[in-house]
XYZ file of C-alpha atoms in Angstrom:
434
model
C 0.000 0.000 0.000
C 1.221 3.315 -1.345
C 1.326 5.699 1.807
C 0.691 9.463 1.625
C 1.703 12.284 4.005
C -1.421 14.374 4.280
C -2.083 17.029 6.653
C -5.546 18.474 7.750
C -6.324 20.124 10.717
C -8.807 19.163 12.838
C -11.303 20.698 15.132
C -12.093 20.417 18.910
C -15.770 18.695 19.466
C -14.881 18.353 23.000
C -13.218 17.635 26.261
C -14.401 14.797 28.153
C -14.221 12.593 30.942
C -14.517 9.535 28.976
C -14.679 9.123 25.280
C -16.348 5.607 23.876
C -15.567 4.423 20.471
C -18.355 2.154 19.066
C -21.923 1.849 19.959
C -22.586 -1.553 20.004
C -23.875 -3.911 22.832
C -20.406 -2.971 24.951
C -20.280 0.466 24.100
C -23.878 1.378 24.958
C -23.184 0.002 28.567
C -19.737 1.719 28.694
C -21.056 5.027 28.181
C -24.412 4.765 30.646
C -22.431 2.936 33.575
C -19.463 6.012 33.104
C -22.028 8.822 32.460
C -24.029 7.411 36.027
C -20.668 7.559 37.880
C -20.947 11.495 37.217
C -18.187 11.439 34.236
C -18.857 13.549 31.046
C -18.940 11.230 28.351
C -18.849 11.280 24.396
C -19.968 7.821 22.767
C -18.601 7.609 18.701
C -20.240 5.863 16.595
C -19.885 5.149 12.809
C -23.291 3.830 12.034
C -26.016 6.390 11.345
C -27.926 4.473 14.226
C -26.606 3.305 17.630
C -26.946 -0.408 18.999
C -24.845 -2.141 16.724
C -25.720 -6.004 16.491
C -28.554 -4.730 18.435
C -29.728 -2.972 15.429
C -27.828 -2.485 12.179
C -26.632 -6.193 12.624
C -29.672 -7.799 13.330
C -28.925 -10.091 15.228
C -30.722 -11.913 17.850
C -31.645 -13.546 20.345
C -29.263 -12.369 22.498
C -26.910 -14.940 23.567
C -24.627 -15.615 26.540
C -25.490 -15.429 30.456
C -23.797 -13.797 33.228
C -23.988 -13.252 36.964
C -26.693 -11.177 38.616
C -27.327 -7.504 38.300
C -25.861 -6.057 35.018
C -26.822 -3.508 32.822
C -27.407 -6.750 30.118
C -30.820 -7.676 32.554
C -31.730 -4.283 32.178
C -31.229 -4.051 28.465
C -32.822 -7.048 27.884
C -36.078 -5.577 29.870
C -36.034 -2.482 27.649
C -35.638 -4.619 24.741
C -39.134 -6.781 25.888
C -37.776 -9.978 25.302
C -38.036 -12.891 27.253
C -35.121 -14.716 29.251
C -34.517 -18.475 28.933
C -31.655 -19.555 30.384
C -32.117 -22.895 30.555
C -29.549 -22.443 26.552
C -28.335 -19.056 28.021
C -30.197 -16.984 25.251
C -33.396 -14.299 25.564
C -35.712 -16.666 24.399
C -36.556 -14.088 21.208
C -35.293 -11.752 18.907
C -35.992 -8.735 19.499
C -37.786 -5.946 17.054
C -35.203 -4.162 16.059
C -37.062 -0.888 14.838
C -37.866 -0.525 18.727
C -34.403 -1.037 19.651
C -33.565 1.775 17.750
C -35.455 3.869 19.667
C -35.364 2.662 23.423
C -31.579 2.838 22.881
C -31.439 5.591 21.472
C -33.768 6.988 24.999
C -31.493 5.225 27.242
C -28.232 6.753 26.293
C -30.184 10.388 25.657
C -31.894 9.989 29.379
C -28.310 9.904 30.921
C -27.248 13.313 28.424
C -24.708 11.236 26.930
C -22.807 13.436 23.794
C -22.973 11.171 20.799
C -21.727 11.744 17.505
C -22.860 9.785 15.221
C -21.775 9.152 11.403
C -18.407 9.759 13.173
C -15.414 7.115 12.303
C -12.370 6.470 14.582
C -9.590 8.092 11.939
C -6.634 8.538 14.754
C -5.568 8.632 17.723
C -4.337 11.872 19.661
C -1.314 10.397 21.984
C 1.450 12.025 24.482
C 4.305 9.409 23.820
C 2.324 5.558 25.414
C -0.726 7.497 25.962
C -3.729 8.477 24.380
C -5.736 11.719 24.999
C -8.493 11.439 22.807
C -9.262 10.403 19.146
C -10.008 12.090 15.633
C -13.247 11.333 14.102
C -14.066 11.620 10.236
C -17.516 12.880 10.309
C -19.576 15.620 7.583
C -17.948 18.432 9.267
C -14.130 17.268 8.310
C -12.282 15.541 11.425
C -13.145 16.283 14.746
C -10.638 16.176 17.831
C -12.385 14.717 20.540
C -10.801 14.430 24.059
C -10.788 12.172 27.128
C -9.180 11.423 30.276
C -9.931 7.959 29.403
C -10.729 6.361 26.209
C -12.721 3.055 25.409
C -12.107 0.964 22.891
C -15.788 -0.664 21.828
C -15.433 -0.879 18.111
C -15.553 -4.661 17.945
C -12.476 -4.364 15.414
C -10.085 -2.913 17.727
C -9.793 0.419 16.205
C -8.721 2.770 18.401
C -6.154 0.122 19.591
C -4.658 -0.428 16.590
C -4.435 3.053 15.745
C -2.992 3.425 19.284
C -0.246 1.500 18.155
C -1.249 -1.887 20.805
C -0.549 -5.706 20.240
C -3.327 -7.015 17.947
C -3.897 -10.657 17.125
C -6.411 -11.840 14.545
C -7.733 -15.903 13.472
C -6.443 -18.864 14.869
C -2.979 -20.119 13.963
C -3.554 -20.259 10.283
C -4.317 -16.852 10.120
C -8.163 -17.719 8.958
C -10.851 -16.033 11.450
C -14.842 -17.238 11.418
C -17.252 -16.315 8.577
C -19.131 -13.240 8.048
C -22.870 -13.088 7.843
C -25.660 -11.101 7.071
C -28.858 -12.057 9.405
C -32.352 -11.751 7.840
C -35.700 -11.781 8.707
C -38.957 -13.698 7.233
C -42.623 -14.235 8.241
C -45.163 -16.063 7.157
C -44.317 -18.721 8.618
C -47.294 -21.929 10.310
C -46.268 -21.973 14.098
C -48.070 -25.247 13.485
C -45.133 -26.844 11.885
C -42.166 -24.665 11.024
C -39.403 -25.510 12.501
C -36.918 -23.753 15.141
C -33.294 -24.416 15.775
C -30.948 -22.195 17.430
C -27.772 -23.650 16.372
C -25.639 -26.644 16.967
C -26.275 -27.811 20.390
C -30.184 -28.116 19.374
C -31.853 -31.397 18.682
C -34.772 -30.384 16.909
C -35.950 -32.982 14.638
C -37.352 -32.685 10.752
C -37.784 -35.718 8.986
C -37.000 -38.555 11.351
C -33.405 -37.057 11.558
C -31.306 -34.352 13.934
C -32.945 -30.686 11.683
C -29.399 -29.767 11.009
C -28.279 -33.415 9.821
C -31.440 -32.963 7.056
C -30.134 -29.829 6.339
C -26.500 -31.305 5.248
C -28.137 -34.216 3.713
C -29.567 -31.571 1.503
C -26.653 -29.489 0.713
C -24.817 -32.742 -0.341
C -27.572 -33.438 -2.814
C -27.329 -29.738 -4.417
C -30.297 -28.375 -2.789
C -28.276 -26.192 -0.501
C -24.903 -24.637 -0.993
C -22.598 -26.604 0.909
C -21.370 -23.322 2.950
C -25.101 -22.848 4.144
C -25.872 -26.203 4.703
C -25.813 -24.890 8.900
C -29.570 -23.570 9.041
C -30.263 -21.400 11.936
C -33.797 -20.246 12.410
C -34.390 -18.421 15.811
C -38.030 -17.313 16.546
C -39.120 -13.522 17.132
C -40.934 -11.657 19.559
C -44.018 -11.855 16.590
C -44.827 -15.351 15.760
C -44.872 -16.359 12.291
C -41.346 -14.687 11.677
C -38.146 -16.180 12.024
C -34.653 -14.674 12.305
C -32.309 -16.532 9.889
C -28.612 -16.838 10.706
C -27.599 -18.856 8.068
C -25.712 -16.348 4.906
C -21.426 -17.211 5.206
C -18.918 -16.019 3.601
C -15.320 -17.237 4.556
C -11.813 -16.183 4.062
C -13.000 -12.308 5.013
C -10.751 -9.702 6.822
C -13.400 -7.296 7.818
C -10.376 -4.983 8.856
C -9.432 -4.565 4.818
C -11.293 -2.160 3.349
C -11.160 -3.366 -0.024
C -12.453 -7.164 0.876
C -15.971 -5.610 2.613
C -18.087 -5.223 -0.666
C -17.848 -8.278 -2.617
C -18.082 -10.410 1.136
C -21.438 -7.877 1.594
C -22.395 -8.525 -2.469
C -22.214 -12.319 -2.029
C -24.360 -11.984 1.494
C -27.108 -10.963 -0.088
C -26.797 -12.865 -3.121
C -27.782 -16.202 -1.002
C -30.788 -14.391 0.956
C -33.232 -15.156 -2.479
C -31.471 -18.838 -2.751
C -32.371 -19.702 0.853
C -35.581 -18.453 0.389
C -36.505 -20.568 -2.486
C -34.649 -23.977 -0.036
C -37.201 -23.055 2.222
C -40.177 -22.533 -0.279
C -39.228 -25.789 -1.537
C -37.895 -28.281 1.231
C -38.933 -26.708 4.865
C -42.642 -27.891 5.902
C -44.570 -24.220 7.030
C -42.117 -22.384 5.027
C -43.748 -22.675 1.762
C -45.020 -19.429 1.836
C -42.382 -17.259 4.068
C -40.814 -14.488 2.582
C -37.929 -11.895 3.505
C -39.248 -8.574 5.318
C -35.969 -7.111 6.496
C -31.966 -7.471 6.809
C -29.110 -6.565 8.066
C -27.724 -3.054 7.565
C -24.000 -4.239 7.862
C -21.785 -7.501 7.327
C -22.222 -9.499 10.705
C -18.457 -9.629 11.611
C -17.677 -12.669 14.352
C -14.643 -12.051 14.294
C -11.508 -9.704 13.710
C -8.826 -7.812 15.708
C -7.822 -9.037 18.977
C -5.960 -6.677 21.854
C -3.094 -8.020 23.211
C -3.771 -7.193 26.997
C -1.849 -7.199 30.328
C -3.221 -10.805 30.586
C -4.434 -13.483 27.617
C -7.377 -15.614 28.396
C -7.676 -19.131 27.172
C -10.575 -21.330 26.376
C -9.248 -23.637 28.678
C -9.402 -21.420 31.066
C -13.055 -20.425 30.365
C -14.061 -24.713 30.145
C -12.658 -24.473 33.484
C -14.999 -21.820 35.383
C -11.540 -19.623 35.754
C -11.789 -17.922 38.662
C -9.238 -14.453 39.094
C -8.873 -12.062 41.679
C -9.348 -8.744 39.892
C -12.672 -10.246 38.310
C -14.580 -7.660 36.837
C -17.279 -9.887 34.675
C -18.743 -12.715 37.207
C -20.352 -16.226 35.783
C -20.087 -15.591 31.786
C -21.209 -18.275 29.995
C -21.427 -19.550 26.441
C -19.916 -22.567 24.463
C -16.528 -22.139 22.267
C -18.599 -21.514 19.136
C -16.160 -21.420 16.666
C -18.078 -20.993 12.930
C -15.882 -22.549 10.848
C -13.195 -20.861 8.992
C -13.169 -23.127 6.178
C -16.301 -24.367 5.536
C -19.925 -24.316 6.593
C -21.144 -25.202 10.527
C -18.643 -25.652 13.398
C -14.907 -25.888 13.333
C -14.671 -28.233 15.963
C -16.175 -31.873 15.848
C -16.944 -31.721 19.602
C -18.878 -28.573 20.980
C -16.174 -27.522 24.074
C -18.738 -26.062 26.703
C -17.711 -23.844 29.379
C -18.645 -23.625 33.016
C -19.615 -20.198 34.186
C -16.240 -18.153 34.493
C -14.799 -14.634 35.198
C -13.175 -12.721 33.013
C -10.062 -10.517 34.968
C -9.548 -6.534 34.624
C -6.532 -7.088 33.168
C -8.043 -8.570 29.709
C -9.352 -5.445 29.276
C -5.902 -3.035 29.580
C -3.914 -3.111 26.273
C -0.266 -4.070 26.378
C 1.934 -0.743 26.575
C -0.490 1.763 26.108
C -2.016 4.195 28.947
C -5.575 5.677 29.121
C -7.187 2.781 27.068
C -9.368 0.080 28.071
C -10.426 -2.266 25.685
C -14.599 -3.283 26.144
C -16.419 -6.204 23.837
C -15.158 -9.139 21.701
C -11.677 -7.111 21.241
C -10.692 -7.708 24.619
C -7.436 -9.788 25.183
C -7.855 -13.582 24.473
C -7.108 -16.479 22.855
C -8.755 -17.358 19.141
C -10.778 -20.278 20.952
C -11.705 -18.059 23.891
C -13.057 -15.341 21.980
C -15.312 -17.826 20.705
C -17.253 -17.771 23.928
C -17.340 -14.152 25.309
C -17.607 -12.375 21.947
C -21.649 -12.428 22.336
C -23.763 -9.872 23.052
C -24.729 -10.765 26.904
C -21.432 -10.774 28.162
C -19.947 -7.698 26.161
C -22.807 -5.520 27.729
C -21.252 -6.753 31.444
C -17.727 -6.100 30.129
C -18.896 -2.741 28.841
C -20.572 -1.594 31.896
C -17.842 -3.183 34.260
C -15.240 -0.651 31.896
C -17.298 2.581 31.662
C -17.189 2.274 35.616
C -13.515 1.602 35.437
C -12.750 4.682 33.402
C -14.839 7.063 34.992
C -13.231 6.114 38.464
C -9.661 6.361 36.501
C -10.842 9.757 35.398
C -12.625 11.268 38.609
C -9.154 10.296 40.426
C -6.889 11.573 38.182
C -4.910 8.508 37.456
C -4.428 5.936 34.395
C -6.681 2.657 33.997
C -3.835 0.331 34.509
C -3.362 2.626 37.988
C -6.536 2.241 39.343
C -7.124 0.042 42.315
C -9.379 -2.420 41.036
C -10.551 -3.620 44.324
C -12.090 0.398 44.148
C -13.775 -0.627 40.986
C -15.133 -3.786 42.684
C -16.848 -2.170 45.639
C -18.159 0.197 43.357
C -19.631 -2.663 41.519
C -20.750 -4.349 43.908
C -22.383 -1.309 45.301
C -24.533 -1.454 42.132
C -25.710 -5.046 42.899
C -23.466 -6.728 40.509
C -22.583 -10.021 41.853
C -18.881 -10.753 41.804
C -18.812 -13.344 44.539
C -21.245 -15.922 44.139
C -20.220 -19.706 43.096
């Protein structure tokens, strides 16, 4: 790549207290739990919309549990979906033209600065620590400042910019598939099926649902990339939420690979449709209502932090002393890299675990903390915390970190994080329990 000196001066938005990059699941949380603590907070986001997989991804239900008394129950109660966590999922997906708007409310309600149509473009850093960032947005770039910044952009952004450790994939370098999630209705409740993904044992056909979908793909009827058919149910019956589009070998973090990945997304919603027209009992008559906005990315940048956590570690129910997310739990769900459904013959479930403050602190850089599925782990680990439950605990567990770090004055790396815990715990969130 060809680089270019250019110089353009940018203007002051702001001066803040805390500034959060990305408003996703994480990054929501972040800025509410910082702007409650009394800190002055900006939240960046690039979307034209805030929520993220919330809402431009459409994805649901929300997966993932953790311990008691997080901003994720509260979410999930504005969002009016049901909790089942007997598979550690709301029970649901959500509507996500509401979630635009009770989102929206929540962060507004706690007068929250956001800027959106605003990218991460730099970094503003004295030597190992950053003061702010520049955002592109329609007015040129904007400077905007912080005591403390949060990294919440999923891809690491600000981090990498920032100049921190990043690791992407597994070993071979190949990370999980993108998607694009859709939505259809018409759909008989009287016989249309339901799975939720590989640990379900729904049944079509005298067969496991996604062994008859495989069985199909190997006759032609289904590419064999989709032949993993995910159909979650909605808050309205008749619809389902499909999370089944996959496109492999994508770098979401190169610009030039995101439109033909996005292209070929879309160009499987109408042959899906017509598999279900033709092979899916109560299906005959479905059709697509809605998508996606954006490429669902599973996967991308990871920060290298003052500690890496391992899937082993998370099987385990790790327990660490600086916990700052209590009892997260999901499976290792690694979407293949190289191929359709999981990467792994054997699904590697976890008991519930912690997830220590020092995952969240990048290696060698001051005034960051890192909030979401960019937070420092292993390829396999990631698998497990990157959903949306437990990034709204690590996101809310951060934005009280960093508005602590900035009401005393000192870096996130010098707080005392048994501070942060009381303060936590204050709040009801359990920390403690076995």
């Amino acid at each position: 790549m060809t680089v270019m000196d250019l110089t353009e001066k940018a203007g002051l938005a702001g001066k803040y207290d805390v500034v959060v990059a990305g408003a996703g699941p994480a990054g929501i949380c972040c800025a509410v739990a910082a702007a409650r603590e009394g800190a002055k907070v900006a939240l960046v986001e690039r979307y034209g919309v805030v929520g993220g997989n919330l809402t431009a991804g459409y994805v649901g239900p929300i997966l993932g549990m953790v311990g008691k008394g997080t901003m994720r129950d509260e979410i999930v109660k504005l969002l009016g979906v049901p909790d089942n966590d007997m598979i550690g999922v709301t029970g649901k997906a959500h509507d996500f033209e509401n979630a635009k708007i009770v989102l929206s409310e929540f962060l507004d309600n706690e007068n929250i600065d956001v800027y959106l149509q605003s990218q991460v473009a730099s970094v503003l850093k004295d030597g190992n620590r950053i003061r702010g960032i520049v955002a592109a947005t329609n007015e040129g770039l904007l400077a905007i400042e912080g005591q403390v910044v949060v990294d919440a952009t999923g891809d690491a952004v600000v981090s990498y910019l920032a100049g921190a450790g990043i690791g992407k994939g597994r070993e071979d370098g190949l990370m999980q598939p993108v998607t694009l999630e859709f939505t259809i209705d018409g759909v008989d409740e009287s016989c249309g099926v339901i799975c939720i993904g590989d640990v379900d044992e729904v049944e079509l056909n005298g067969m496991k649902f996604l062994d008859y979908c495989r069985k199909c793909a190997g006759e032609g009827k289904l590419p064999a990339n989709l032949a993993a058919v995910r159909l979650h149910p909605t808050t309205v019956p008749g619809q389902r939420q499909v999370n089944t589009t996959q496109v492999n070998g994508v770098d979401i973090t190169d610009a030039g690979s995101i439109f033909k990945a996005e292209l070929e997304l879309r160009r499987q919603i109408p042959v899906l449709m017509e598999f279900f027209h033709k092979y899916l009992p109560g299906y005959e008559n479905c059709r697509c209502i809605s998508s996606g906005t954006t490429t669902g990315v599973r996967e991308s940048r990871r920060v290298m932090g003052d500690y890496v956590i391992t899937a082993e570690e998370l099987a385990s129910g790790c327990r660490f002393g600086d916990v700052i997310v209590h009892k997260a739990e999901f499976i290792v769900d690694i979407h293949n890299p190289a191929g359709a459904g999981q990467a792994e013959e054997k699904i590697q479930y976890c008991k519930p675990y912690d997830l220590p403050y020092r995952c969240f602190l990048p290696r060698g850089i001051e005034g960051l903390l890192v909030a979401g599925r960019c937070i420092s782990g292993t390829h396999r680990a990631h698998a497990s915390y990157r959903v949306m439950s437990i990034c709204m605990a690590m996101g809310e567990a951060v934005g009280i970190a960093a508005a602590l770090s900035a009401k005393s004055g000192c870096t996130p790396r010098e707080l005392d994080v048994h501070i942060l815990q009381k303060e936590m715990e204050s709040k009801g969130i359990d920390l403690l329990s076995e």
